[in-house]
Short mmCIF file of C-alpha atoms in Angstrom, two decimals:
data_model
loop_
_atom_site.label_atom_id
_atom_site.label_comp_id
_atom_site.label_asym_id
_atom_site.label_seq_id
_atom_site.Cartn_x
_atom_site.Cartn_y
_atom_site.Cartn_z
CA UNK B 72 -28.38 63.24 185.03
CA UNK B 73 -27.09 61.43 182.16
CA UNK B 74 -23.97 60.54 184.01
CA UNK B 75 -26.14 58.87 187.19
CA UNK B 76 -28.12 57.15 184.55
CA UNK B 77 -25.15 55.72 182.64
CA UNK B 78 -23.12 54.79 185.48
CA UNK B 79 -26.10 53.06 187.15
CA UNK B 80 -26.24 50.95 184.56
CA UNK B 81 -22.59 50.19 184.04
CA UNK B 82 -22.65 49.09 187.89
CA UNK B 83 -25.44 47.06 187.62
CA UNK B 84 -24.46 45.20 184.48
CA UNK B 85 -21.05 44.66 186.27
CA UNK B 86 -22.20 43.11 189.42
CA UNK B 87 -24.90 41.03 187.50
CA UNK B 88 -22.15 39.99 185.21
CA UNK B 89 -19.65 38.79 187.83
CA UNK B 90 -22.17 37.16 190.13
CA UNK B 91 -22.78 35.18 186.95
CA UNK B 92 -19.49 34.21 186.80
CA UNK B 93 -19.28 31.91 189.35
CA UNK B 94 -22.20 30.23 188.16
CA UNK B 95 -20.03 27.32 185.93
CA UNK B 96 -18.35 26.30 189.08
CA UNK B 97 -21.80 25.17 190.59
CA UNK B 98 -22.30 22.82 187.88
CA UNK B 99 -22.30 19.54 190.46
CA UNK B 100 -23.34 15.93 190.68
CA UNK B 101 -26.61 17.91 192.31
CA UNK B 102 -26.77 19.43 188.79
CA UNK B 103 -26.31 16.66 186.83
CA UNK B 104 -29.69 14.82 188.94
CA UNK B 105 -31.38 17.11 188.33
CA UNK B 106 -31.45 17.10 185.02
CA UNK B 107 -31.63 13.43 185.19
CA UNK B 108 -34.78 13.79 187.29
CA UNK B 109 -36.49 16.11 184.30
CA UNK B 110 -34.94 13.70 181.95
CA UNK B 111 -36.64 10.92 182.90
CA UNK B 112 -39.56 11.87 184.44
CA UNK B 113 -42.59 9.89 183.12
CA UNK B 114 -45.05 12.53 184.33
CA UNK B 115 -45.18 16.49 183.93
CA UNK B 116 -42.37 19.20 185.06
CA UNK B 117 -43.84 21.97 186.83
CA UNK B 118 -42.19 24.77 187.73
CA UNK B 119 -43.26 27.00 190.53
CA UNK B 120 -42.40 30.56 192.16
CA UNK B 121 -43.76 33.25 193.67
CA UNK B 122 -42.95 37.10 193.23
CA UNK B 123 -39.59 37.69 190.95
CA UNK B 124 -38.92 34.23 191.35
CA UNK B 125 -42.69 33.40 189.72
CA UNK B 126 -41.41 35.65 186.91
CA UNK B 127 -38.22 33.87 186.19
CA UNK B 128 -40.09 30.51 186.61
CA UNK B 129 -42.59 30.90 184.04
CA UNK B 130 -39.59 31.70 181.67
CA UNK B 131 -38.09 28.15 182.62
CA UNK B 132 -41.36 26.72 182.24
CA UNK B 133 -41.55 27.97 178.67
CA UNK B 134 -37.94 27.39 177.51
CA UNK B 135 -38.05 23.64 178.91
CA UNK B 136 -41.38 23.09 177.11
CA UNK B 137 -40.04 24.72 173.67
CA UNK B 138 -37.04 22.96 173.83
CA UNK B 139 -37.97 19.13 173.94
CA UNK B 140 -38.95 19.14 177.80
CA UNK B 141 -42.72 19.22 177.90
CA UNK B 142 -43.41 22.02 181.65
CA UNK B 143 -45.80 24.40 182.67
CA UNK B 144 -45.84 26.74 185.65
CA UNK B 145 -48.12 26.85 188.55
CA UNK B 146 -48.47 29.47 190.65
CA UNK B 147 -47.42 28.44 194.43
CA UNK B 148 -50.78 30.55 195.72
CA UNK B 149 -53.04 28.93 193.48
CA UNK B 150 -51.49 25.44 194.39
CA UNK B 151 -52.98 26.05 197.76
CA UNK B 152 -56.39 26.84 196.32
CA UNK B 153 -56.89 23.85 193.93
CA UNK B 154 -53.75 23.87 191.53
CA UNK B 155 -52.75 21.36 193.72
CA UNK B 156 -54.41 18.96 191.69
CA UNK B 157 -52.29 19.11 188.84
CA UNK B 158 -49.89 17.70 190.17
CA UNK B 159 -49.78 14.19 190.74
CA UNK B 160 -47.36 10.94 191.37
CA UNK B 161 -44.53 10.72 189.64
CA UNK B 162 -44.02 14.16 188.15
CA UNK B 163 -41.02 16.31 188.87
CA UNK B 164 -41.53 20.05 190.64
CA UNK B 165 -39.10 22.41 190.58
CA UNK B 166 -39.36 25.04 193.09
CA UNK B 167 -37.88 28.70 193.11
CA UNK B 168 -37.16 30.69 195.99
CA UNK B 169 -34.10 32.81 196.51
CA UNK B 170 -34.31 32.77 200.61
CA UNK B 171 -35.72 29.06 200.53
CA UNK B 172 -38.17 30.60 203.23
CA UNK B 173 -40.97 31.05 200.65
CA UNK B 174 -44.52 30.24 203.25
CA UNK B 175 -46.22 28.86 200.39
CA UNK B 176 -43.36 25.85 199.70
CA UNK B 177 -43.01 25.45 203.53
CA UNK B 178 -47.14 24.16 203.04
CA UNK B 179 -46.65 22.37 199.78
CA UNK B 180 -43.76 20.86 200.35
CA UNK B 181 -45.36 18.12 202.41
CA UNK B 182 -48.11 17.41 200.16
CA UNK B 183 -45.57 16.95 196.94
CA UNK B 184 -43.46 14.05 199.39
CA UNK B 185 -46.80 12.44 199.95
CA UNK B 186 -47.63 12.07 196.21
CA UNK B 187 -44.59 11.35 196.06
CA UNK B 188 -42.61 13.66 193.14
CA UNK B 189 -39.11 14.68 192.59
CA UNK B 190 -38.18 18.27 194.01
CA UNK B 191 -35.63 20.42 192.24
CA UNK B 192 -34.87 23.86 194.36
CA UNK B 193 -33.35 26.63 192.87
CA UNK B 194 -32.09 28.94 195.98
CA UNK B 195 -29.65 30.76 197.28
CA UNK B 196 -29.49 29.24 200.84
CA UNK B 197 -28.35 25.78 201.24
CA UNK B 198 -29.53 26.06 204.95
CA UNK B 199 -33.45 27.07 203.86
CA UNK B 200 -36.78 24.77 204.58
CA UNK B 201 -36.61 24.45 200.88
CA UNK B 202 -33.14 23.04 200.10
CA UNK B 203 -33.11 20.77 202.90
CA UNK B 204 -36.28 18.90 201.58
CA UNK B 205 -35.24 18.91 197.93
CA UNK B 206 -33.79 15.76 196.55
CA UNK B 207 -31.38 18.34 194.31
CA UNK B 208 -30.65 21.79 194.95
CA UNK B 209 -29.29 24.13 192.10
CA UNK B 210 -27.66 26.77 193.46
CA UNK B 211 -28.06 30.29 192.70
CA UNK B 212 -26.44 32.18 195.30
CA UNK B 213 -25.25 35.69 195.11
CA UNK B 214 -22.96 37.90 197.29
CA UNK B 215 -24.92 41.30 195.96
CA UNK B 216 -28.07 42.02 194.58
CA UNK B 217 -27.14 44.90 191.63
CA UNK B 218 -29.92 46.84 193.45
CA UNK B 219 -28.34 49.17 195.93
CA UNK B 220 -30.22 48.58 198.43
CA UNK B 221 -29.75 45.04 198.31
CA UNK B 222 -33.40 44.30 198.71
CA UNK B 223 -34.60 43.83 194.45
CA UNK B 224 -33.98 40.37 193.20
CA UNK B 225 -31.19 41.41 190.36
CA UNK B 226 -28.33 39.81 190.27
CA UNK B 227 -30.18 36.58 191.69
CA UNK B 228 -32.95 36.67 189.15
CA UNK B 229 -30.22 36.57 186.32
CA UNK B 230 -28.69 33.83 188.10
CA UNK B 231 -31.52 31.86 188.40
CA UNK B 232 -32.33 32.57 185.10
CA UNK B 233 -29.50 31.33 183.54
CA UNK B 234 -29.40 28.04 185.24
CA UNK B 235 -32.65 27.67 184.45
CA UNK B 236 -31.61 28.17 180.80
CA UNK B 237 -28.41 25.63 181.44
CA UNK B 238 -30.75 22.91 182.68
CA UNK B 239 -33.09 23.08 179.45
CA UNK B 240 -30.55 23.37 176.60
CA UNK B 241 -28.56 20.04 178.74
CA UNK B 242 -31.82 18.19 178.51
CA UNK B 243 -32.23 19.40 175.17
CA UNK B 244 -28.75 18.14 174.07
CA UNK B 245 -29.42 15.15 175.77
CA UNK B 246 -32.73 15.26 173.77
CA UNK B 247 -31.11 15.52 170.62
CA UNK B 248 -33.18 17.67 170.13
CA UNK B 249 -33.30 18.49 166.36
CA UNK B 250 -34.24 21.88 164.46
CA UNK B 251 -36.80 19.76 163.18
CA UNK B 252 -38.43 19.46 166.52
CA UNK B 253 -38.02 22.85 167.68
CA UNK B 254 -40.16 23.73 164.88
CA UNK B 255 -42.89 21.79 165.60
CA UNK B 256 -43.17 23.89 168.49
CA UNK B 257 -43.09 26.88 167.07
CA UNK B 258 -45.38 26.00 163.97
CA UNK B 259 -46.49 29.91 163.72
CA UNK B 260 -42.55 30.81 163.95
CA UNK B 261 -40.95 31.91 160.81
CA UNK B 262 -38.60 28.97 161.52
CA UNK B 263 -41.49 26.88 161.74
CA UNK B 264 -42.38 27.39 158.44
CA UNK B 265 -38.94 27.25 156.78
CA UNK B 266 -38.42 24.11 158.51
CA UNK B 267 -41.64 22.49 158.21
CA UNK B 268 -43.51 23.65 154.87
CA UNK B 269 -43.32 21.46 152.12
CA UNK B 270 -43.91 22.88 148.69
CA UNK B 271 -46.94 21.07 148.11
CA UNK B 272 -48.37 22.37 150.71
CA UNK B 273 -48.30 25.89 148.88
CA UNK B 274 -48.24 25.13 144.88
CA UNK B 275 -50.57 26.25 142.82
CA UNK B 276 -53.03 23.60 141.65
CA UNK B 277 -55.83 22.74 139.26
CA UNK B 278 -56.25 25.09 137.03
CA UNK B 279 -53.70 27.73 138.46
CA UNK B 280 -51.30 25.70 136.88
CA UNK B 281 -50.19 27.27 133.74
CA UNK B 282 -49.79 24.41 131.11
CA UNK B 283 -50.25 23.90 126.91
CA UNK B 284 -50.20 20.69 125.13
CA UNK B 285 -46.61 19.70 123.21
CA UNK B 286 -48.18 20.51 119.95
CA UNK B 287 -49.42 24.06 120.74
CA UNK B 288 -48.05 27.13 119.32
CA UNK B 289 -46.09 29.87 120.58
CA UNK B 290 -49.04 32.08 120.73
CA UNK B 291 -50.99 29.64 122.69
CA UNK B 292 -48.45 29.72 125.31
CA UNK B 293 -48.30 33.52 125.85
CA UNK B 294 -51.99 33.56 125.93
CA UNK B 295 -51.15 31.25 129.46
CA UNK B 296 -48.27 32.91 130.82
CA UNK B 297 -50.75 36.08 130.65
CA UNK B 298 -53.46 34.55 132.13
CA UNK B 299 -51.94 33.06 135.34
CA UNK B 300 -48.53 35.66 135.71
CA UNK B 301 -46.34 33.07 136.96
CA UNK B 302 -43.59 33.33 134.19
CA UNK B 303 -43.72 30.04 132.83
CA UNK B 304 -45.42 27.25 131.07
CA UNK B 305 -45.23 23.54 131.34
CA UNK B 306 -45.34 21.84 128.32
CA UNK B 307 -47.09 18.69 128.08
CA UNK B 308 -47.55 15.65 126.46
CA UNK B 309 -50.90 13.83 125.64
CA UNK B 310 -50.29 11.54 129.15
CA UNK B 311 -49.90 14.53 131.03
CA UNK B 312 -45.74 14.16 131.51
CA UNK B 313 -43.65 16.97 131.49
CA UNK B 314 -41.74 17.50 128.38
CA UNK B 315 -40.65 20.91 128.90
CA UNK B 316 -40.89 24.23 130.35
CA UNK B 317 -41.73 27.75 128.46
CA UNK B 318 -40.44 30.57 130.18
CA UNK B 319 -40.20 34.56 129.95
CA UNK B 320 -36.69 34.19 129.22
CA UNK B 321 -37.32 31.65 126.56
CA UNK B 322 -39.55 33.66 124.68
CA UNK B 323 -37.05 37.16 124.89
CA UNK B 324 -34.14 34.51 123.25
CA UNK B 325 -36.57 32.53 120.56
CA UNK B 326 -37.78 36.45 119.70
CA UNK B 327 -34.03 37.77 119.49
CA UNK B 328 -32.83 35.70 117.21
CA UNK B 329 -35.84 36.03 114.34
CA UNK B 330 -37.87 33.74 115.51
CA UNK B 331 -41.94 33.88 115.29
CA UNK B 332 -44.81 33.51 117.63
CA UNK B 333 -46.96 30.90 115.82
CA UNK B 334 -43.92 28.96 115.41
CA UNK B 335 -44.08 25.41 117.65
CA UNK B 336 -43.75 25.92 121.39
CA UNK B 337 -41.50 22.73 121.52
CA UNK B 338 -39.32 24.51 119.51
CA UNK B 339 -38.36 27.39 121.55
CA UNK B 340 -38.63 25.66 125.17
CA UNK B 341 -36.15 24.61 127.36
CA UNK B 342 -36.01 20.57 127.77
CA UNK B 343 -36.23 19.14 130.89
CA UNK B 344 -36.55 22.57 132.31
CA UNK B 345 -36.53 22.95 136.34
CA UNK B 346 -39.02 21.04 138.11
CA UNK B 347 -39.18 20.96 141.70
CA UNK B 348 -41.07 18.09 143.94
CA UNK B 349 -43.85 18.59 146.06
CA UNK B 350 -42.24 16.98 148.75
CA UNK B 351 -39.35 19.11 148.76
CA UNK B 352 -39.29 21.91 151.07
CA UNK B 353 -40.03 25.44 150.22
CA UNK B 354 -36.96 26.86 151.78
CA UNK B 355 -34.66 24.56 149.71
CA UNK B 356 -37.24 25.66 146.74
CA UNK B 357 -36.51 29.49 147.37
CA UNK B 358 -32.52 28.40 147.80
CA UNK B 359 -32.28 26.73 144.52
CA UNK B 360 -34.69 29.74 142.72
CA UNK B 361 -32.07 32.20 143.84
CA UNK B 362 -29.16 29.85 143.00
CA UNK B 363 -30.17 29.35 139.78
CA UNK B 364 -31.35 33.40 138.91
CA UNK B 365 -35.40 31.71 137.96
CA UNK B 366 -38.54 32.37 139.84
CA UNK B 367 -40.77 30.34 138.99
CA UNK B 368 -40.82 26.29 138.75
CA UNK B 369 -43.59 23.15 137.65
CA UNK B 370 -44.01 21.29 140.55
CA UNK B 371 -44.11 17.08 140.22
CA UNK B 372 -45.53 14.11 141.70
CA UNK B 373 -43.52 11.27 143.11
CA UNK B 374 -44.66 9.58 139.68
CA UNK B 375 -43.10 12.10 137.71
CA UNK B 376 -46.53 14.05 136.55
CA UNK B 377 -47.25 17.62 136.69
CA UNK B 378 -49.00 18.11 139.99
CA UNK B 379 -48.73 22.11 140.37
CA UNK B 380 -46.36 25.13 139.94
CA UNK B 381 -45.02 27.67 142.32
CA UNK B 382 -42.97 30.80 142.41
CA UNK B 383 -40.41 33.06 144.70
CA UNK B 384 -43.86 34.90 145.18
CA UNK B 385 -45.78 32.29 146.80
CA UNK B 386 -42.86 31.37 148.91
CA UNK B 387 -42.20 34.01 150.48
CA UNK B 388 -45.96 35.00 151.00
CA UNK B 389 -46.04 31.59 153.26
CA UNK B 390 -43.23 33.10 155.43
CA UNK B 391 -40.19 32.00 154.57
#
């Protein structure tokens, strides 16, 4: 048995694989429309397939959309019963159907020209109802299905999937589409948040931030870093500027070499100290806290003033 099972799934990867080969040769002028269609289109893309090929669509559907390409898929069935009406003047459809023969297309087909809006087919038959009333065909033909008995899309369903996947990441080239904008689509994403969270968007504020005046003591200080646990102090001055930060490791050094704990803060913290903005982001925050062996920072304003603090701690918890 485990021989079958292994050597099933050698074949299949084999055929799928060298059907898939052929695909950069099909790369055409009909390929390059198409994409020009999508690209500017000054309505909706809306992909649509029924069976396998509905499967494979909604994939497109999703990758265009995520990728700088706004598209959503409509079911060919429910087109007939209303959908329809999504779909209006100047959009571009792109319509999946391995035989070309699909009887829902061969009834919407007609409709979309009246509107009118661009048709993209993605077949396998140049011959079919649906590639003869396309205005670009993208051909994903196969000479064998990986199924053995030649009847499961397989082989085809790859192929279509992976022009489907050449078309977006073109468009998205031509895009320039940055990382920036692919994570404003995926806001929830942990790429979404390493791209787009700033780190005043998660500093600690008010009176979270751990801070004595620039004439307190020693003593004063530790009473802070124990009540908020973030491992340092900012030191201020009477306007509310930074003047320097009091850290764990600051009070270990001014303790190792004799030194006392009513003693002057300003005399045992580190001037400037790290600082980070709040307008930097919190992945280039975490960055320099592991560059730099610290994990904790004040946080300032564009003006210079203390605005909050943050740590490794809170970064991470935002997930990044």
């Amino acid at each position: 048995m485990r021989d079958i099972l292994l050597n099933a799934a050698r074949e299949t990867i084999a055929t799928e694989l060298q059907e898939a080969a052929s695909l950069p040769d099909r790369l055409n002028d009909d390929f390059v429309q198409a994409c020009m269609m999508v690209h500017g289109c000054v309505g909706k893309v809306i992909v649509s397939g029924i069976g396998k090929s509905g499967h494979i669509g909604r994939k497109i559907a999703a990758t265009l959309a995520s990728t700088g390409t706004p598209a959503f898929y409509v079911h060919p069935a429910e087109a007939l019963h209303g959908d329809l009406g999504m779909i209006s003047a100047g959009d571009v459809v792109i319509l999946i159907s391995y035989s070309g023969h699909a009887a829902e297309f061969v009834r919407i087909i007609p409709l979309l020209k009246a509107l009118p809006v661009g048709i993209i087919a993605f077949t396998g038959n140049a011959n079919s109802p649906l590639a003869q009333a396309a205005d670009r065909w993208i051909n994903i033909h196969v000479e064998k299905e990986a199924c053995p008995l030649g009847l499961a899309p397989t082989s085809s369903a790859v192929n279509t999937l992976i022009m489907g996947d050449a078309m977006a990441i073109a468009l998205m080239r031509a895009r320039n589409f940055s990382e920036q904008d692919y994570a404003r689509t995926h806001p929830a994403g942990s790429l979404g948040a390493r791209l787009l969270c700033l780190v005043g968007d998660i500093m600690r504020t008010g009176e979270k931030i751990p801070r004595v005046n620039v004439d307190a003591t020693i003593t004063d200080a530790l009473f802070e870093l124990t009540r908020t646990g973030l491992g340092l102090v900012a030191v201020t001055g009477e306007d509310g500027a930074l003047n320097g930060v009091f850290t764990d490791g600051d009070l270990r050094r001014w303790l190792l070499k004799g030194g006392v704990i009513a003693a002057p803060v300003k005399e045992a913290m580190s001037t400037p100290g790290f600082t980070l903005l709040a307008s930097q982001h919190a992945a280039e925050a975490l960055a320099l806290f592991q560059q730099r062996k610290i994990s904790s920072a004040p946080v300032l304003g564009e003006d210079g003033m203390i605005i909050g603090a943050i740590n490794a701690h809170d970064i991470r918890e935002a997930g990044i």
